[in-house]
Short mmCIF file of C-alpha atoms and ligand atoms in Angstrom, two decimals:
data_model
loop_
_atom_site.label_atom_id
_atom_site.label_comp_id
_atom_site.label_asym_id
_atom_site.label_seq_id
_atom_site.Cartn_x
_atom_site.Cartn_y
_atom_site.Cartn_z
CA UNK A 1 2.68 8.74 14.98
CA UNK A 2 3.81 5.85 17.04
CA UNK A 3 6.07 3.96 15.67
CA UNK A 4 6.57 0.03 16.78
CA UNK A 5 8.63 -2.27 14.78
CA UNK A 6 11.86 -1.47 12.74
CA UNK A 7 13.59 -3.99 10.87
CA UNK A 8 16.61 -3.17 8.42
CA UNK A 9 17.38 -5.15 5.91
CA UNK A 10 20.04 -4.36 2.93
CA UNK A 11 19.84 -0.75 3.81
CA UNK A 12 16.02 -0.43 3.96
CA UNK A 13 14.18 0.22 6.63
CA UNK A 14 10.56 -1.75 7.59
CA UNK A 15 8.36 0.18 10.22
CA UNK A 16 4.92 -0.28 11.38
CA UNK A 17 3.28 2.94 12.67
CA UNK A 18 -0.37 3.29 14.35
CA UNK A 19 -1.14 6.88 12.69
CA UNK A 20 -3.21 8.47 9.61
CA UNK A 21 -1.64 7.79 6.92
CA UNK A 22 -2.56 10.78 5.13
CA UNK A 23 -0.22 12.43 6.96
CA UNK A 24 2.92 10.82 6.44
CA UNK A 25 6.14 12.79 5.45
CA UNK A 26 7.15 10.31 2.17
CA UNK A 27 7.49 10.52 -0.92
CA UNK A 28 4.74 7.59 -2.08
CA UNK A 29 1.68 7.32 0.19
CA UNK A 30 -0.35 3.94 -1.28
CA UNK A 31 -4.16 3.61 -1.41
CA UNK A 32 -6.32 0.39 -0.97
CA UNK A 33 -8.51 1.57 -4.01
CA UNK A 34 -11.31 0.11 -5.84
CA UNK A 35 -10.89 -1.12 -9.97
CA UNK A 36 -12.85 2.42 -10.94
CA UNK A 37 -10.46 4.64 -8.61
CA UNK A 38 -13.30 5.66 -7.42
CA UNK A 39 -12.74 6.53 -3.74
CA UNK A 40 -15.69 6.85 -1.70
CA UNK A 41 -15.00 5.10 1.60
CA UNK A 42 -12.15 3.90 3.91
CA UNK A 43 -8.34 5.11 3.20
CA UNK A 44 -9.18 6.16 -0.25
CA UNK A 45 -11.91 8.78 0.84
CA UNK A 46 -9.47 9.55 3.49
CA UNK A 47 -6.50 10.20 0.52
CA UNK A 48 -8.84 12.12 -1.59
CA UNK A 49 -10.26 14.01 1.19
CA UNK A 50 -6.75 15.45 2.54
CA UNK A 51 -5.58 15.51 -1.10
CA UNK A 52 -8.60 17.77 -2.28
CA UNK A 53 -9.84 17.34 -5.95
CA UNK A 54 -6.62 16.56 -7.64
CA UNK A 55 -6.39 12.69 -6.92
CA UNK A 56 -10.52 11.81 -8.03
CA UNK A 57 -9.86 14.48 -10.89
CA UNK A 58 -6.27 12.55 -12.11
CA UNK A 59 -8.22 8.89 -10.96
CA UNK A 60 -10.87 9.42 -13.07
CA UNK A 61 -9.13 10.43 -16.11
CA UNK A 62 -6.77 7.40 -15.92
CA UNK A 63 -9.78 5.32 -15.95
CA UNK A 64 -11.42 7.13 -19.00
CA UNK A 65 -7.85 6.78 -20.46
CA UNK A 66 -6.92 3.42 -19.54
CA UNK A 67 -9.85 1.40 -18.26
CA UNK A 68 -10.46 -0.15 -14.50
CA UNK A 69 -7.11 -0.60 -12.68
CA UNK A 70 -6.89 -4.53 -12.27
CA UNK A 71 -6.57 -6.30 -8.82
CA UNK A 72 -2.88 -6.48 -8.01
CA UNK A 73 -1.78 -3.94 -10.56
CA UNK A 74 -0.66 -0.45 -9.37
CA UNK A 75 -0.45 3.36 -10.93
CA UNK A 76 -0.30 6.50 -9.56
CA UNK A 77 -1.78 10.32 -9.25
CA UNK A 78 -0.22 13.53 -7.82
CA UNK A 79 -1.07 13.77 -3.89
CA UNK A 80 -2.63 17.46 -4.04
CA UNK A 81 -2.36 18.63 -0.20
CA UNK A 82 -0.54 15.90 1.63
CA UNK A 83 2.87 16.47 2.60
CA UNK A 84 4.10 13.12 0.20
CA UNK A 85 4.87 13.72 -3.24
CA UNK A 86 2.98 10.77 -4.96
CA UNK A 87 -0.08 8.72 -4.82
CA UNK A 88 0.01 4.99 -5.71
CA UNK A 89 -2.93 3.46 -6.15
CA UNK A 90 -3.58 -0.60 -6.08
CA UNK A 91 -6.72 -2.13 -6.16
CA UNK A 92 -6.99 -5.52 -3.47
CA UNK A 93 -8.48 -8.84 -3.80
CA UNK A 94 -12.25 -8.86 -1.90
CA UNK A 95 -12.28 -11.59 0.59
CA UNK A 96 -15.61 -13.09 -0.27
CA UNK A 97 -15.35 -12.98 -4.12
CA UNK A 98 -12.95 -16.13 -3.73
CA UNK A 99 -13.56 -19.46 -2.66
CA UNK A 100 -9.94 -19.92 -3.10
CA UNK A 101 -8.20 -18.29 -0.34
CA UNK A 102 -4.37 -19.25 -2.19
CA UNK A 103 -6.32 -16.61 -5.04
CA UNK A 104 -6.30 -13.58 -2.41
CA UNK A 105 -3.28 -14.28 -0.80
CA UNK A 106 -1.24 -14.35 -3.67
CA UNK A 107 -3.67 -11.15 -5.47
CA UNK A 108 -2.79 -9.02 -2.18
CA UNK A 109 0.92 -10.04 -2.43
CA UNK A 110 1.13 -9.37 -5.80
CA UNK A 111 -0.03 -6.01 -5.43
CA UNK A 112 2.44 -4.78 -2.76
CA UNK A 113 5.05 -6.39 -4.76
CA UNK A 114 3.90 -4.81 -7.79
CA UNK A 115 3.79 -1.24 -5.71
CA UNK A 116 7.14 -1.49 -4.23
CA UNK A 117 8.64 -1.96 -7.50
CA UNK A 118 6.62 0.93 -9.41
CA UNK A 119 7.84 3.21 -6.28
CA UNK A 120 11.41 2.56 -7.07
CA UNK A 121 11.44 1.87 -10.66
CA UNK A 122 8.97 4.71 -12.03
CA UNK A 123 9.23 7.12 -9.60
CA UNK A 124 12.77 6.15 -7.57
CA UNK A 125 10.99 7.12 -3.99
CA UNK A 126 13.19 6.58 -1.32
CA UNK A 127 10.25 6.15 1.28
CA UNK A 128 6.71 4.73 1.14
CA UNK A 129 3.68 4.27 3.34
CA UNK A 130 1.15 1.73 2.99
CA UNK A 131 -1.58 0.83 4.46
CA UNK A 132 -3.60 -2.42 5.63
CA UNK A 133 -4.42 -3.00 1.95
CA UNK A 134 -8.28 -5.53 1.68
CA UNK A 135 -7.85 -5.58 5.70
CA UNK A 136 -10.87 -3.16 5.43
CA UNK A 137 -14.20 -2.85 3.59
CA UNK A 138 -12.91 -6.04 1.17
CA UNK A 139 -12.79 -8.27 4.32
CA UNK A 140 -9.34 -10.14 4.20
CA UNK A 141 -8.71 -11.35 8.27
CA UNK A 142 -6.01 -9.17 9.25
CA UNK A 143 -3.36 -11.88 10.08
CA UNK A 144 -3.58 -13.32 6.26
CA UNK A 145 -3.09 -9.69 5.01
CA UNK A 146 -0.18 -8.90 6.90
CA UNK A 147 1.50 -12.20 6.10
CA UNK A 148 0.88 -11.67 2.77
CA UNK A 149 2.21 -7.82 3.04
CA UNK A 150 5.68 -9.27 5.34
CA UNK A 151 6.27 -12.10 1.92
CA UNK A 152 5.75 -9.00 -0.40
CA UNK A 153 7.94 -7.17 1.68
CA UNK A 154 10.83 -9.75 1.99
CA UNK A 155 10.46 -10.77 -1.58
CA UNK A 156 11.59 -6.89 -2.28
CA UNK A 157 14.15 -6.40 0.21
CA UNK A 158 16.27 -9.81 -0.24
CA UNK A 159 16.43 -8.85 -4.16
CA UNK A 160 15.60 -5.37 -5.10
CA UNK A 161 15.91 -3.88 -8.12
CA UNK A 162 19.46 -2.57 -10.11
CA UNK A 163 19.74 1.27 -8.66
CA UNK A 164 17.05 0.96 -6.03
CA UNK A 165 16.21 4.16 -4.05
CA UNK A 166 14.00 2.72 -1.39
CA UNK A 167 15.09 3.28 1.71
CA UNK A 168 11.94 3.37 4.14
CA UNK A 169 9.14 0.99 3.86
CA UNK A 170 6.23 1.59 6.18
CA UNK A 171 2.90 0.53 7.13
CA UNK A 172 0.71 2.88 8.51
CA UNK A 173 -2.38 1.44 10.53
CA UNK A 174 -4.78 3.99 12.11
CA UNK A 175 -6.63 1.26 13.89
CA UNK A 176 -5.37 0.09 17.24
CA UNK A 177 -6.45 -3.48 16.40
CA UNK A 178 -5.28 -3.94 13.51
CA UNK A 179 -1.87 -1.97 14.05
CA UNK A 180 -1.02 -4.86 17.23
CA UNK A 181 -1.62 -7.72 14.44
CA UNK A 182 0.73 -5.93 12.52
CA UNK A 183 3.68 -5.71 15.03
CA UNK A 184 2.74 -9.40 15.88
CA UNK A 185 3.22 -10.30 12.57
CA UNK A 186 6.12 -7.94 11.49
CA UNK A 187 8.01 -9.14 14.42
CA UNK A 188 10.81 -11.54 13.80
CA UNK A 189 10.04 -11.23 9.83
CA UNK A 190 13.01 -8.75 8.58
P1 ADP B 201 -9.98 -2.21 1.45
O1 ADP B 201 -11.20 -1.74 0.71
O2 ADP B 201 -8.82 -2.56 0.54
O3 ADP B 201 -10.28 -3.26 2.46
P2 ADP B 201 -10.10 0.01 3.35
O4 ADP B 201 -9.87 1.42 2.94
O5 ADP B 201 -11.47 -0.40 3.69
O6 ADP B 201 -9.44 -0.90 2.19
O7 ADP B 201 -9.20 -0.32 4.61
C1 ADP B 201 -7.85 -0.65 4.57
C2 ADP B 201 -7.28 -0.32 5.93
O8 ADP B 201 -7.00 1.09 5.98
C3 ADP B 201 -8.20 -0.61 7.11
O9 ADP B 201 -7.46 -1.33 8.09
C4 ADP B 201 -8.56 0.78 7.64
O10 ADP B 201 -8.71 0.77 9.06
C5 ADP B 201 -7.34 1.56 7.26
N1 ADP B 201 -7.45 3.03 7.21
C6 ADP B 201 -8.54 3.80 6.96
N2 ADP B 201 -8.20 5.11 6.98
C7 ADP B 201 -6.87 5.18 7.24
C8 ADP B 201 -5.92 6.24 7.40
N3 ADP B 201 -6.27 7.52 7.28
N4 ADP B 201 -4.63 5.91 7.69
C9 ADP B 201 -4.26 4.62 7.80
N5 ADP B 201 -5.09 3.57 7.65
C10 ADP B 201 -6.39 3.85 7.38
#
């Protein structure tokens, strides 16, 4: 992977990499999924695919459990094949289902915040990769979604948690386009 922006802040470490990130050597890889876990298209068929069976199998059984996974909440599966250890899943806000932009901004920050602090709290990773999370299929512009991903990202780094293990925060792009609005917007942030 190429990396292109590090950033260090209290001891942590904020990258942004053009790469798959399905094959990322952390311990959390995070997946833009849908409220059903259901992944049939963009990173989350590309998660299940390199996972194999495990991560629809474990999915689906949450939601039988549990019920849908609300926007901006987080939980997580086993990650099968890939080389990380752990799957956290958070479901996006959809661009068009709000009139309110100030809703999706502060639904997408919520859930990065929310999955930064269920990586070190519930499963103490010490590195994570994330991807362009509603930047996809649910339409958010890139530029709002990365802005909202930097505050997220700030928000956990200027005040993180008693005994935090995170030491390597990354955000994995595997589009070109999207991966430059990244750096322009990660740049100068941490
Ligand atoms: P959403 O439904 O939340 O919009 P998508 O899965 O459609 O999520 O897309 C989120 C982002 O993930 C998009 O920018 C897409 O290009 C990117 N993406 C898709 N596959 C991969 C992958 N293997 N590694 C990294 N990013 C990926």
């Amino acid at each position: 992977d190429e990396k292109h922006f590090v950033g260090t802040v209290s001891d942590i470490t904020i990258s942004v990499y053009e790469g798959d990130l399905t094959q990322e050597k952390v311990d959390v890889v995070v997946n833009a999924a849908n409220e059903r876990l259901y992944h049939a298209g963009g990173v989350a068929l590309a998660i299940s695919e390199a996972g194999g069976q495990k991560i629809q199998k474990e999915s689906s059984e949450y939601v039988t459990k549990h019920g849908t996974l609300p926007i901006g909440q987080a939980m997580h599966t086993g990650a099968g094949k890939m080389p990380c250890k752990y799957v956290i899943h958070t479901v996006g806000p959809k661009w068009k289902d709000h009139a309110d932009k100030e809703t999706v901004q502060s639904q997408l920050y919520e859930a990065l915040f929310n999955v930064l602090h269920y990586a070190a709290n519930r499963l103490k990773a010490r590195s994570i990769a994330i991807p362009a999370i509603s930047a996809g299929i649910y339409g958010v512009p890139v530029d709002i979604c990365a802005v909202q991903l930097v505050l997220a990202t700030q928000k956990f780094v200027q005040s993180p948690p008693a005994n935090n293990t995170l030491r390597d925060i990354r955000f994995v792009n595997i589009d070109g386009q999207i991966n430059s609005a990244f750096v322009r917007v990660f740049s100068g942030s941490f």
